[in-house]
Amino acid sequence: MKRVINDKSGQHRRSGESYLITREEIVQFNDQGYLVLNDVLTESEMVELDFWFDHFTAGKEAHRMAKDFCDMSQPYGTPIEEFQLVNAMLPSKYRPELKGNIFYKIAKDISAQLYSKGIAELDYEQFLAKKPAKENAEFAMHQDLGYWPKTKNTWTATFSLALSDSDLINGCLHLIPGTNNEKELRKHVPKEYKESSSGAINRDESHTLVIDTDPNEEIIYLPVRRGSLTIHDERIVHGSKGNLSSEWRKTYIMAFRDSETIAQERAIGFTHSHNDEVDWSSIIH
Ligand SMILES: O=C(O)CCC(=O)C(=O)O
């Protein structure tokens, strides 16, 4: 088991709302599909985000979020008291006060350094909290692109900001480096689903998709301290295990994609809300 920690990153890379990444890190992101950046946000910046994270994950906006407040590891409709993990999708849609926060500004700045072929914009964001002592608060191995409509340009940088330290005990992100460069996307199958009479897969039951992995593939773990970031791309095979600790694992996720890709998604009604009504058979040429 390998743990990846990037000791060269840190606050010395910060200048106002910018965070400088190196040429080697850009190459690593393209070749291996992920990056780890330590100590990106300061403690006082984090405290402002804590307030909204705790507000949402305590369910204070749940009454108007429908499926956007859910436990992605279980079927929709699971009672809140039985949640193992709490997902709050698109928090700044529900509380616009969150728009343009410091995490957004820094992630946008890093996206621009990672992506030179177009304009990287925020596509969606989510809060993810794993409850203490919940062995099944896990994300099955998947590739993010397996969840999304097909678009010409798939470029994505998904930023996970640790609001709590994350480690092997509380279910930090893990992944298989280099799988981002596989030619074909792996076959994703819904964890819970019913087939319609036409044989099409109905994903109304739950959001989770799963893929098979080979036990010989090397999985690496990305433990990070509070205020640090992991960044992964849309094709890398990744997931996370349950939380065996006595504390919450808290993560704020933002995904940046090419501005034209986002426009294509929106044109078919795809906003990354779990309340979207999308024609999953639609393919954008
Ligand atoms: O951070 C995690 O636990 C997993 C999140 C994840 O799978 C994702 O952002 O696609």
mmCIF file of C-alpha atoms and ligand atoms in Angstrom, residues 85 124 126 128 130 137-140 142-144 147-148 158-160 170-174 230 232 238-241 249 251 253, ligand 1:
data_model
loop_
_atom_site.group_PDB
_atom_site.id
_atom_site.type_symbol
_atom_site.label_atom_id
_atom_site.label_comp_id
_atom_site.label_asym_id
_atom_site.label_seq_id
_atom_site.Cartn_x
_atom_site.Cartn_y
_atom_site.Cartn_z
ATOM 1 C CA LEU A 85 -22.364 9.732 4.419
ATOM 2 C CA TYR A 124 -20.348 21.792 -10.206
ATOM 3 C CA GLN A 126 -20.580 19.336 -3.648
ATOM 4 C CA LEU A 128 -19.257 15.343 1.176
ATOM 5 C CA LYS A 130 -18.566 10.760 6.063
ATOM 6 C CA ALA A 137 -19.566 5.161 4.002
ATOM 7 C CA GLU A 138 -17.621 4.332 0.897
ATOM 8 C CA PHE A 139 -17.393 5.306 -2.745
ATOM 9 C CA ALA A 140 -17.122 2.309 -5.025
ATOM 10 C CA HIS A 142 -15.426 4.522 -10.614
ATOM 11 C CA GLN A 143 -14.330 7.008 -13.249
ATOM 12 C CA ASP A 144 -16.179 10.322 -12.994
ATOM 13 C CA TYR A 147 -21.444 9.359 -14.613
ATOM 14 C CA TRP A 148 -21.563 12.127 -17.177
ATOM 15 C CA THR A 158 -11.876 17.830 -9.757
ATOM 16 C CA PHE A 159 -10.588 19.516 -6.603
ATOM 17 C CA SER A 160 -11.197 17.941 -3.197
ATOM 18 C CA ASN A 170 -11.406 7.801 7.872
ATOM 19 C CA GLY A 171 -11.580 6.834 4.196
ATOM 20 C CA CYS A 172 -9.354 9.190 2.199
ATOM 21 C CA LEU A 173 -9.399 9.232 -1.592
ATOM 22 C CA HIS A 174 -7.620 6.320 -3.259
ATOM 23 C CA THR A 230 -6.199 16.570 -4.106
ATOM 24 C CA HIS A 232 -8.073 14.238 -10.084
ATOM 25 C CA HIS A 238 -10.812 6.116 -7.886
ATOM 26 C CA GLY A 239 -12.967 5.651 -4.803
ATOM 27 C CA SER A 240 -12.746 5.769 -1.025
ATOM 28 C CA LYS A 241 -13.387 3.414 1.881
ATOM 29 C CA ARG A 249 -14.332 13.124 7.334
ATOM 30 C CA THR A 251 -14.509 17.256 1.946
ATOM 31 C CA ILE A 253 -15.433 19.175 -3.978
HETATM 32 O O1 LIG B 1 -13.447 11.828 -1.669
HETATM 33 C C1 LIG B 1 -14.058 10.762 -1.753
HETATM 34 O O2 LIG B 1 -14.318 10.071 -0.773
HETATM 35 C C2 LIG B 1 -14.499 10.237 -3.099
HETATM 36 C C3 LIG B 1 -15.089 11.291 -3.927
HETATM 37 C C4 LIG B 1 -15.264 10.874 -5.323
HETATM 38 O O3 LIG B 1 -15.315 9.725 -5.641
HETATM 39 C C5 LIG B 1 -15.350 11.865 -6.382
HETATM 40 O O4 LIG B 1 -15.168 13.061 -6.127
HETATM 41 O O5 LIG B 1 -15.600 11.481 -7.542
#
